[in-house]
XYZ file of C-alpha atoms in Angstrom:
667
model
C 11.078 -0.084 -2.800
C 9.081 1.120 -5.748
C 9.973 4.322 -7.532
C 9.259 6.334 -10.631
C 11.737 8.214 -12.611
C 13.536 14.566 -10.359
C 16.333 20.104 -10.915
C 15.833 22.478 -8.230
C 16.087 25.196 -10.853
C 12.646 24.289 -12.172
C 10.916 25.679 -9.081
C 9.456 29.078 -9.857
C 10.185 29.012 -13.560
C 7.481 30.307 -15.828
C 5.311 28.229 -18.126
C 7.370 29.105 -21.190
C 10.525 27.633 -19.674
C 8.742 24.466 -18.678
C 7.174 24.176 -22.099
C 10.662 24.396 -23.611
C 11.715 21.350 -21.590
C 8.754 19.411 -22.919
C 9.486 20.480 -26.489
C 13.053 19.237 -26.098
C 11.827 15.983 -24.585
C 9.425 15.295 -27.411
C 11.722 16.327 -30.266
C 13.326 13.068 -31.395
C 16.271 14.685 -33.186
C 17.382 17.067 -30.443
C 20.183 14.905 -29.039
C 21.097 12.926 -32.175
C 23.946 13.544 -34.540
C 22.727 15.078 -37.792
C 23.438 11.937 -39.826
C 21.352 9.665 -37.557
C 17.691 8.727 -38.169
C 15.187 10.740 -36.156
C 12.414 8.139 -35.843
C 8.746 8.960 -35.296
C 7.696 11.749 -32.915
C 6.613 10.685 -29.451
C 2.959 11.332 -28.581
C 2.341 14.743 -27.035
C -1.077 14.291 -25.432
C -1.087 13.693 -21.663
C -2.638 10.439 -20.529
C -5.900 10.718 -18.616
C -5.475 8.611 -15.458
C -8.118 7.034 -13.241
C -6.739 6.931 -9.693
C -9.825 5.523 -7.926
C -12.836 3.823 -9.477
C -15.948 2.923 -7.447
C -19.205 1.448 -8.743
C -22.432 2.108 -6.825
C -24.037 -0.854 -4.994
C -26.875 -0.996 -7.517
C -24.524 -0.743 -10.495
C -26.136 2.460 -11.727
C -23.203 4.879 -11.365
C -19.421 4.958 -11.297
C -17.476 7.549 -9.306
C -13.831 8.149 -10.122
C -10.930 10.401 -9.181
C -9.068 11.241 -12.368
C -6.870 13.739 -14.161
C -4.200 14.225 -16.820
C -0.762 12.947 -15.878
C 2.245 15.192 -16.540
C 4.551 14.456 -19.446
C 6.743 11.556 -18.402
C 4.957 11.014 -15.084
C 1.973 9.319 -13.529
C 0.493 11.464 -10.738
C -1.993 14.062 -12.085
C -1.325 17.517 -10.589
C -5.015 18.464 -11.106
C -7.726 15.963 -10.142
C -11.485 15.792 -10.555
C -14.264 13.822 -8.944
C -16.398 12.522 -11.810
C -19.707 10.649 -11.652
C -20.865 8.706 -14.701
C -24.232 7.063 -15.229
C -23.677 3.517 -16.430
C -26.842 3.382 -18.541
C -25.909 6.169 -20.952
C -22.477 7.426 -19.862
C -23.831 10.812 -18.725
C -20.968 12.698 -17.035
C -21.034 15.007 -14.003
C -17.850 16.724 -12.786
C -18.299 17.726 -9.167
C -17.345 21.362 -8.452
C -14.875 21.208 -5.554
C -14.949 23.920 -2.865
C -11.212 24.608 -3.149
C -11.321 24.893 -6.931
C -9.415 23.279 -9.760
C -5.908 23.782 -8.363
C -2.975 21.546 -7.329
C -3.529 19.607 -4.083
C -7.259 20.304 -4.090
C -7.543 16.563 -4.429
C -10.603 14.392 -3.885
C -9.861 10.868 -2.707
C -11.395 7.581 -1.595
C -14.854 8.007 -3.159
C -17.406 5.597 -1.704
C -21.130 5.149 -2.360
C -23.808 5.121 0.300
C -25.531 1.717 0.577
C -28.579 3.017 -1.319
C -26.382 4.217 -4.202
C -27.829 7.742 -4.132
C -24.810 9.647 -2.799
C -21.044 9.402 -2.962
C -18.839 10.515 -0.083
C -15.203 11.528 -0.509
C -12.236 13.067 1.273
C -10.856 16.390 0.039
C -7.329 17.578 0.734
C -6.802 21.176 1.810
C -4.129 22.602 -0.534
C -0.802 23.263 1.137
C -1.511 21.041 4.140
C -2.092 17.448 5.204
C -5.609 18.265 6.425
C -8.768 16.771 4.957
C -12.489 17.415 4.896
C -15.269 14.941 4.193
C -18.060 15.728 1.740
C -21.047 13.967 0.278
C -22.775 14.694 -3.036
C -25.778 13.253 -4.863
C -25.318 11.028 -7.898
C -26.407 13.903 -10.172
C -23.753 16.220 -8.684
C -26.192 18.270 -6.607
C -26.397 18.897 -2.879
C -22.694 19.013 -2.038
C -22.488 18.883 1.768
C -19.590 18.938 4.200
C -19.627 16.126 6.765
C -16.423 16.791 8.671
C -13.291 18.944 8.952
C -10.232 16.999 10.114
C -6.689 18.101 10.973
C -4.990 15.125 9.371
C -5.076 12.579 6.582
C -8.117 10.482 5.672
C -8.024 7.353 3.537
C -10.112 4.344 2.536
C -13.673 5.475 3.240
C -16.107 2.543 3.634
C -19.810 2.354 4.412
C -21.142 -0.451 6.559
C -24.380 -2.213 5.678
C -26.083 -0.145 8.397
C -25.205 3.108 6.632
C -22.413 4.265 8.927
C -19.247 5.695 7.379
C -15.797 4.519 8.490
C -12.326 5.603 7.450
C -8.618 5.376 8.198
C -7.503 8.668 9.749
C -4.268 10.131 11.118
C -4.790 13.072 13.454
C -2.271 15.917 13.162
C -0.394 14.129 10.386
C 3.050 15.555 9.571
C 3.269 13.913 6.131
C 1.084 12.188 3.582
C 0.286 8.546 4.208
C 2.772 5.990 2.895
C 6.516 5.476 2.780
C 6.743 6.615 -0.836
C 5.554 10.106 0.124
C 8.090 12.816 0.963
C 9.341 12.425 4.522
C 9.521 15.106 7.171
C 12.858 16.914 7.698
C 15.268 14.826 9.768
C 15.419 17.009 12.849
C 14.131 17.132 16.393
C 13.413 14.153 18.630
C 13.517 11.123 16.337
C 12.219 8.928 19.185
C 9.007 10.931 19.500
C 5.819 8.877 19.234
C 4.600 9.100 15.619
C 0.963 9.848 14.788
C -0.883 6.568 14.120
C -3.442 5.862 11.407
C -6.567 4.518 13.089
C -10.014 3.212 12.214
C -12.659 5.821 12.908
C -16.406 6.233 12.375
C -17.919 9.549 11.340
C -20.613 10.505 13.843
C -22.374 13.845 14.272
C -19.688 15.819 12.428
C -16.976 14.336 14.632
C -14.687 11.304 14.782
C -15.383 8.259 16.925
C -12.150 6.273 17.240
C -12.401 2.491 17.067
C -8.833 1.180 16.960
C -6.460 2.100 19.809
C -3.909 4.929 19.598
C -0.906 2.582 19.790
C -1.618 0.643 16.577
C -1.118 1.828 13.014
C -3.862 0.303 10.825
C -2.938 -0.306 7.195
C -6.067 -1.895 5.725
C -9.458 -2.810 7.141
C -12.964 -4.017 6.376
C -16.330 -3.851 8.106
C -17.905 -6.828 9.822
C -21.696 -6.952 9.356
C -24.307 -6.520 12.092
C -22.328 -3.971 14.089
C -19.623 -6.435 15.121
C -16.785 -4.047 14.338
C -13.911 -4.449 11.905
C -10.968 -6.576 10.874
C -7.679 -5.041 9.807
C -3.923 -5.375 9.502
C -2.025 -3.318 12.051
C 1.282 -2.925 13.845
C 2.522 -0.664 16.667
C 5.040 2.092 15.990
C 6.030 3.977 12.854
C 3.516 3.150 10.159
C 5.960 3.688 7.300
C 8.311 1.080 8.743
C 6.277 -1.578 10.507
C 3.924 -3.000 7.889
C 6.328 -5.931 7.596
C 5.435 -6.938 11.163
C 1.670 -6.351 10.891
C -0.830 -8.877 12.231
C -4.507 -9.404 11.436
C -6.824 -8.097 14.175
C -10.510 -8.035 15.030
C -11.541 -4.599 16.324
C -14.627 -4.125 18.485
C -16.624 -0.903 18.812
C -17.149 -1.557 22.529
C -13.667 -0.455 23.557
C -12.316 -3.922 24.261
C -8.740 -4.650 23.278
C -8.158 -5.779 19.679
C -7.917 -9.538 19.228
C -5.274 -11.140 17.021
C -6.845 -13.381 14.380
C -3.693 -14.287 12.476
C 0.000 -13.487 12.660
C 2.843 -14.168 10.311
C 3.935 -17.778 10.107
C 7.499 -16.860 9.211
C 9.588 -13.739 8.751
C 8.960 -14.065 5.015
C 5.228 -13.452 5.099
C 3.398 -10.134 4.960
C -0.394 -9.663 5.052
C -2.580 -7.591 2.727
C -6.128 -6.978 1.494
C -8.253 -8.320 4.410
C -11.750 -8.874 3.000
C -14.725 -10.053 5.092
C -17.139 -12.586 3.610
C -20.745 -11.549 3.035
C -21.944 -13.710 5.939
C -19.369 -12.113 8.259
C -17.833 -15.375 9.390
C -14.604 -15.453 7.426
C -11.871 -13.047 6.436
C -9.781 -13.668 3.336
C -6.360 -12.099 2.904
C -3.194 -12.365 0.834
C 0.013 -13.523 2.507
C 3.497 -13.744 1.048
C 6.857 -12.059 0.720
C 6.173 -8.411 -0.156
C 8.733 -5.622 -0.289
C 6.319 -2.656 -0.303
C 2.966 -1.894 1.249
C 0.590 -1.492 -1.653
C 2.535 -3.811 -3.941
C 0.567 -6.952 -3.170
C 1.230 -10.543 -4.176
C 1.131 -13.961 -2.573
C -1.113 -16.879 -1.681
C -4.752 -16.566 -0.625
C -5.612 -17.458 2.977
C -8.862 -17.497 4.929
C -9.457 -17.684 8.669
C -12.663 -17.774 10.781
C -13.035 -14.396 12.473
C -14.373 -15.809 15.747
C -11.575 -18.341 16.083
C -10.094 -21.223 14.172
C -7.169 -22.244 12.036
C -6.145 -20.348 8.933
C -6.108 -22.138 5.595
C -3.980 -21.546 2.513
C -6.364 -21.926 -0.415
C -3.632 -21.731 -3.051
C -0.571 -23.708 -1.841
C 1.971 -24.172 -4.592
C 0.059 -21.892 -6.965
C 2.284 -20.808 -9.886
C 0.792 -17.320 -9.748
C 0.518 -14.364 -7.379
C -2.801 -13.128 -5.994
C -2.961 -9.336 -6.134
C -6.535 -8.488 -5.011
C -9.624 -10.171 -3.526
C -13.374 -9.725 -3.393
C -16.430 -11.779 -2.398
C -18.969 -12.217 -5.186
C -22.679 -11.552 -4.776
C -23.311 -15.255 -4.167
C -20.537 -15.533 -1.562
C -17.758 -16.959 -3.735
C -14.194 -15.787 -3.171
C -12.784 -14.108 -6.282
C -9.068 -13.456 -6.674
C -7.253 -11.365 -9.238
C -4.052 -13.187 -10.191
C -0.862 -12.421 -12.029
C 0.009 -15.666 -13.800
C 3.178 -15.274 -15.827
C 2.309 -12.768 -18.519
C -1.444 -12.939 -17.896
C -3.891 -11.193 -15.592
C -6.640 -13.595 -14.479
C -9.761 -13.574 -12.342
C -10.264 -16.876 -10.512
C -13.175 -18.316 -8.514
C -11.649 -19.932 -5.401
C -14.929 -21.334 -4.120
C -16.553 -20.935 -0.732
C -13.361 -19.844 1.002
C -13.736 -22.340 3.852
C -11.857 -25.190 2.182
C -9.384 -25.708 -0.635
C -11.263 -26.102 -3.909
C -10.333 -26.253 -7.572
C -9.787 -22.846 -9.106
C -12.010 -21.828 -11.985
C -10.472 -19.175 -14.221
C -13.261 -16.742 -15.063
C -11.211 -14.507 -17.371
C -7.639 -14.137 -18.481
C -5.720 -11.845 -20.801
C -2.397 -10.099 -21.334
C -3.892 -6.646 -20.669
C -3.888 -5.121 -17.194
C -7.186 -4.856 -15.329
C -7.902 -2.838 -12.179
C -4.202 -2.481 -11.454
C -4.431 1.038 -10.044
C -7.819 1.125 -8.348
C -7.998 0.896 -4.586
C -9.900 -2.382 -4.597
C -12.115 -4.594 -6.728
C -15.783 -4.992 -5.904
C -19.080 -6.156 -7.360
C -22.442 -4.436 -7.336
C -25.204 -6.842 -6.394
C -27.254 -8.651 -7.462
C -26.114 -7.980 -11.047
C -22.446 -8.737 -10.291
C -21.211 -5.683 -12.216
C -17.636 -4.456 -11.816
C -15.980 -1.192 -12.788
C -12.339 -1.684 -13.752
C -9.518 0.250 -15.320
C -8.290 -1.542 -18.446
C -5.086 -0.783 -20.346
C -2.144 -2.339 -22.195
C 1.311 -1.300 -23.376
C -0.170 0.144 -26.559
C -3.704 1.165 -25.524
C -4.362 3.824 -22.850
C -6.526 3.299 -19.751
C -10.292 3.569 -19.796
C -12.967 2.604 -17.285
C -14.946 -0.476 -18.284
C -18.129 -1.824 -16.704
C -19.660 -5.279 -16.805
C -19.527 -8.724 -15.328
C -16.136 -10.443 -15.189
C -14.727 -10.771 -18.679
C -17.712 -9.061 -20.289
C -16.703 -5.458 -19.782
C -17.575 -2.547 -22.072
C -16.040 0.894 -22.201
C -17.708 3.531 -20.042
C -15.145 6.232 -20.838
C -13.359 7.469 -23.930
C -11.097 10.148 -22.445
C -7.988 8.824 -24.201
C -9.536 8.302 -27.625
C -6.951 8.598 -30.367
C -3.975 7.810 -28.136
C -1.959 4.766 -29.107
C 1.638 3.638 -28.692
C 3.093 2.597 -32.041
C 5.085 -0.406 -30.878
C 5.523 -4.131 -31.278
C 5.054 -5.956 -27.973
C 6.422 -9.442 -27.341
C 6.241 -11.591 -24.229
C 9.538 -13.475 -23.883
C 10.322 -16.561 -21.801
C 13.836 -17.836 -21.188
C 15.771 -20.276 -18.980
C 18.004 -19.035 -16.173
C 19.445 -21.505 -13.662
C 16.499 -23.690 -12.635
C 13.911 -21.004 -13.424
C 11.840 -20.145 -16.448
C 11.731 -16.339 -16.498
C 9.385 -13.948 -18.300
C 9.731 -10.395 -19.539
C 8.400 -7.923 -22.090
C 10.200 -6.667 -25.189
C 8.921 -3.467 -26.819
C 10.139 -2.557 -30.280
C 9.490 0.383 -32.601
C 6.615 -0.359 -34.946
C 8.900 -0.120 -37.983
C 12.324 -1.729 -37.585
C 15.357 -0.341 -39.376
C 18.622 -2.147 -38.681
C 19.940 -3.273 -35.327
C 18.631 -1.368 -32.314
C 20.253 -0.266 -29.070
C 18.386 -1.780 -26.128
C 17.513 -0.168 -22.781
C 16.576 -2.540 -19.969
C 14.182 -1.085 -17.382
C 14.182 -2.999 -14.074
C 10.994 -2.620 -12.047
C 10.827 -1.502 -8.424
C 10.158 -3.928 -5.638
C 11.698 -6.467 -5.871
C 8.318 -8.030 -5.009
C 6.455 -6.484 -7.937
C 6.298 -7.083 -11.672
C 6.497 -5.343 -14.999
C 2.953 -5.676 -16.344
C 1.265 -4.181 -19.393
C 0.541 -0.525 -18.742
C 0.300 2.541 -20.931
C 3.109 4.966 -20.119
C 1.940 7.798 -22.357
C 4.390 10.514 -23.400
C 7.517 9.875 -21.395
C 10.625 7.726 -21.340
C 9.387 4.494 -22.950
C 7.620 5.964 -26.004
C 10.390 8.513 -26.421
C 13.009 5.765 -26.448
C 10.961 3.823 -28.970
C 10.555 6.923 -31.134
C 14.313 7.451 -31.077
C 14.960 3.931 -32.322
C 15.596 2.017 -29.096
C 14.225 -1.332 -28.045
C 12.957 -1.492 -24.450
C 13.207 -4.624 -22.274
C 11.093 -5.069 -19.104
C 12.243 -8.286 -17.321
C 10.602 -10.019 -14.353
C 13.583 -11.737 -12.685
C 13.423 -13.984 -9.646
C 11.916 -12.082 -6.736
C 9.083 -10.812 -8.958
C 5.405 -11.696 -8.744
C 3.705 -13.914 -11.305
C 5.101 -17.390 -10.713
C 4.223 -18.152 -7.117
C 5.962 -17.843 -3.784
C 8.911 -20.104 -4.644
C 9.907 -17.682 -7.388
C 9.245 -14.575 -5.274
C 11.494 -15.754 -2.412
C 14.280 -16.921 -4.733
C 16.426 -13.801 -4.188
C 16.303 -13.976 -0.379
C 19.891 -13.683 0.950
C 21.043 -13.507 -2.682
C 20.180 -9.930 -3.644
C 21.545 -8.943 -7.037
C 23.210 -12.220 -7.899
C 20.624 -14.632 -9.295
C 18.343 -11.803 -10.380
C 21.140 -10.206 -12.441
C 21.829 -13.565 -14.081
C 18.137 -13.695 -14.993
C 18.264 -10.212 -16.535
C 21.425 -10.879 -18.538
C 19.998 -14.152 -19.839
C 16.846 -12.257 -20.790
C 18.877 -9.718 -22.747
C 20.457 -12.605 -24.651
C 16.966 -13.968 -25.354
C 15.850 -10.551 -26.590
C 18.860 -10.357 -28.911
C 17.842 -13.703 -30.419
C 14.200 -12.657 -30.801
C 14.759 -9.245 -32.425
C 17.442 -7.211 -34.200
C 19.224 -5.990 -31.064
C 22.735 -4.519 -31.139
C 24.317 -6.251 -28.125
C 27.182 -3.730 -28.144
C 24.781 -0.870 -27.320
C 23.025 -1.818 -24.085
C 21.662 0.550 -21.447
C 20.043 -0.122 -18.081
C 17.812 1.935 -15.817
C 15.274 1.534 -13.038
C 14.023 3.028 -9.798
C 14.209 1.802 -6.199
C 15.030 -1.915 -6.463
C 15.554 -1.129 -10.147
C 17.903 1.682 -9.093
C 19.852 -0.742 -6.890
C 20.006 -3.286 -9.707
C 21.317 -0.575 -12.046
C 24.073 0.359 -9.578
C 24.789 -3.318 -8.951
C 24.856 -4.314 -12.623
C 27.547 -1.799 -13.573
C 29.790 -3.167 -10.802
C 29.366 -6.747 -12.053
C 29.557 -6.471 -15.850
C 30.811 -4.156 -18.578
C 28.023 -5.147 -20.964
C 26.085 -1.953 -20.301
C 27.451 1.147 -22.019
C 25.187 3.606 -20.178
C 23.155 3.501 -16.962
C 20.588 5.674 -15.172
C 19.862 4.824 -11.524
C 16.784 6.372 -9.892
C 16.559 6.216 -6.083
C 19.148 3.466 -5.893
C 20.956 1.744 -3.020
C 24.748 1.675 -3.122
C 25.711 0.433 0.340
C 23.405 -1.908 2.229
C 25.323 -1.429 5.495
C 24.942 2.348 5.627
C 21.467 2.095 4.091
C 20.283 0.012 7.042
C 20.821 2.949 9.381
C 19.653 5.686 7.001
C 16.297 4.534 5.655
C 12.866 4.795 7.257
C 11.665 1.277 6.369
C 14.410 -1.045 7.618
C 11.854 -3.671 8.726
C 11.507 -4.779 5.083
C 15.124 -5.970 5.093
C 14.837 -8.728 7.694
C 12.723 -11.057 5.526
C 15.160 -10.594 2.646
C 18.514 -10.730 4.439
C 17.552 -12.972 7.368
C 19.147 -10.767 10.020
C 19.985 -7.150 10.696
C 23.100 -5.526 9.247
C 24.565 -5.534 12.741
C 24.026 -9.262 13.209
C 25.148 -10.454 9.767
C 27.057 -7.699 7.953
C 28.557 -10.185 5.488
C 25.232 -10.944 3.768
C 24.703 -7.211 3.234
C 28.281 -6.623 2.082
C 28.092 -9.309 -0.600
C 25.330 -7.370 -2.378
C 26.593 -3.803 -1.857
C 27.609 -2.088 -5.099
C 30.014 0.194 -3.242
C 32.190 -2.814 -2.357
C 32.764 -3.471 -6.066
C 32.886 0.158 -7.175
C 36.389 -0.073 -8.702
C 34.968 -2.403 -11.357
C 32.720 0.282 -12.846
C 33.443 1.561 -16.348
C 29.845 2.397 -17.336
C 28.844 6.092 -17.490
C 26.088 6.447 -14.871
C 23.573 9.210 -14.205
C 21.794 8.995 -10.839
C 18.920 10.957 -9.338
C 16.733 10.832 -6.234
C 14.231 12.824 -4.192
C 15.600 14.977 -1.387
C 13.142 13.535 1.165
C 13.067 9.925 0.022
C 12.746 7.776 3.145
C 12.725 4.454 1.276
C 16.001 4.998 -0.612
C 17.555 8.067 1.019
C 19.523 10.566 -1.055
C 22.900 9.811 0.642
C 22.858 6.395 -1.078
C 22.798 8.050 -4.493
C 25.307 10.677 -3.399
C 27.726 7.981 -2.162
C 27.616 6.140 -5.492
C 28.068 9.343 -7.505
C 30.950 10.477 -5.269
C 32.777 7.186 -5.780
C 32.385 7.257 -9.566
C 33.547 10.852 -9.678
C 36.638 10.004 -7.620
C 37.387 7.098 -9.988
C 36.958 9.304 -13.084
C 33.963 7.354 -14.390
C 31.589 9.657 -16.330
C 28.737 10.463 -13.952
C 26.099 13.026 -13.106
C 23.633 13.476 -10.218
C 20.368 15.278 -9.511
C 18.723 15.518 -6.095
C 15.236 16.923 -6.507
C 14.022 19.204 -3.682
C 10.981 18.256 -1.641
C 10.452 14.969 -3.446
C 9.942 11.580 -1.873
C 10.216 8.078 -3.329
C 9.119 8.707 -6.901
C 8.760 12.121 -8.447
C 5.447 14.027 -8.348
C 6.197 17.620 -9.390
C 5.649 17.828 -13.174
C 8.745 19.943 -13.807
C 10.929 17.445 -11.968
C 9.436 14.516 -13.855
C 10.026 16.201 -17.207
C 13.569 17.155 -16.251
C 14.499 13.630 -15.106
C 13.061 12.122 -18.277
C 14.932 14.628 -20.423
C 18.234 14.001 -18.629
C 17.746 10.232 -18.914
C 17.113 10.400 -22.642
C 20.091 12.713 -23.163
C 22.358 10.339 -21.208
C 21.422 7.346 -23.335
C 21.714 9.378 -26.530
C 25.229 10.441 -25.553
C 26.563 6.963 -24.817
C 24.442 4.564 -26.898
C 24.085 6.549 -30.141
């Protein structure tokens, strides 16, 4: 349940109207009373984002998909495929056949084993179709490999030079539950199109995995032995929480299960085959969203044998894996407020971890995967912090240097503090962001992350809600309550069958800690968040009057009705222990709608029209109740949007409305 902070009226408006919205958003005094301080202007330069970063096998080049994010948002509407030479930073921007227009998007760049060419998928604007292309490292010789009537993701070359991919034939939506869903009409029991492993051969597709399994992630096995991957039958958006680890053969034999969940609280992610082909490493733990990975590190022999947890009791969450050039298993960890790279050893037995690098910046948090070029052991990573924007860095672990300088001059003028506090039996962490220059006591807005199995980590937001709040004299609090990653599985599972209760206590205790650490005005508190953060916003205002304003994005107001409305109900069983029909009481105890008469906090709520993770009726139900009870409220349902807003006009509008709401009730 991850989401990002969407007005139908913006569709079709001209550039001047949209520019006016951005001017209003970035003008600190627009919604203040004349006698109030205006603060410093928010930055107005879009952030250049790196969506995929891939280093060539010889370490000579880096290919990336990148573009400028819209004001207040993350997803770049225009995207380029860029190739940079590591030696001198020489830049080549590949001319795409469909031009520099929205949805002409390159994706999943991957280098050929000899490092001379990069292959990539290219979306056909206005459709879900893809084509495959290859281009030389100097940008010459662009060649089409394949036209395909569906989505293509996660291109990977085998050591023998063959190209594999995950493909969905005749796809009716983009891949992933956060993407906009299809209209709810027709035969809902119809067999959905499955994402399958395929090999590109003679300008056609050779299917490897069967048509009745949806494959989420995969990796090659060497020497033509096939693949390993996580997969589950049925609707791919919904069934990741039941996925098992399979070995797939190219001979047409049935897939073989290598590992399946040990309990209903364990999901599987990031299967990565060792260089000798004998072992597969993966991450297992309680995860609330596909793509939001955290847990312990396991390995299992591919040809048969028992699985081993290499990190039992680890007070950290593994978020990505790779095998080093010399066959060592490397894990990227979130350890409290630090990102770390750890050497876990051979991967065939539990060994002492060696921390290779650690820091409070974020590294490689948005790239598809981490990898090393061999034999030099070079990595290409995206590196950023709360105050410094992302850039691509290249080097061995911990010895990276900047390859790019696209965001030169951008900086968030803020004080950043990592806070720790006690709540029940837990020690909880969060981030407090303050204006660079303090002037009196500040109103504080708490932003609750999505998930709940996720974490607020250092990341540069660019022009948008956080810097705008700071510029208008707010403090911003980003807590990581129980259920978050960063402190091991015991902490991540601590909100199971207790949704909203212990985690709200953690957040409120964190606000008290923030008020002790900085000049916070505890009478002017706001709360916002998306997805799980949207639920927690709706829940918080039913449980306490401490918040004087709230903004809920893609929230959940009624767990009982939500169970039958959403497209990912399989995620709920690990958290609630049973379906809503088997144990309605455990759902009712955490449903904001059951406590709606307690609400006094003015609440603005918004959601995407085609959100399948947190459907729009949940937001509408909460808004309707507040309106009936005469609590100040407002609602926006953004057309065509899924779970998290993509359209730049919608993003700007939601950010503007959020700021205006807080200004009205906290200033």
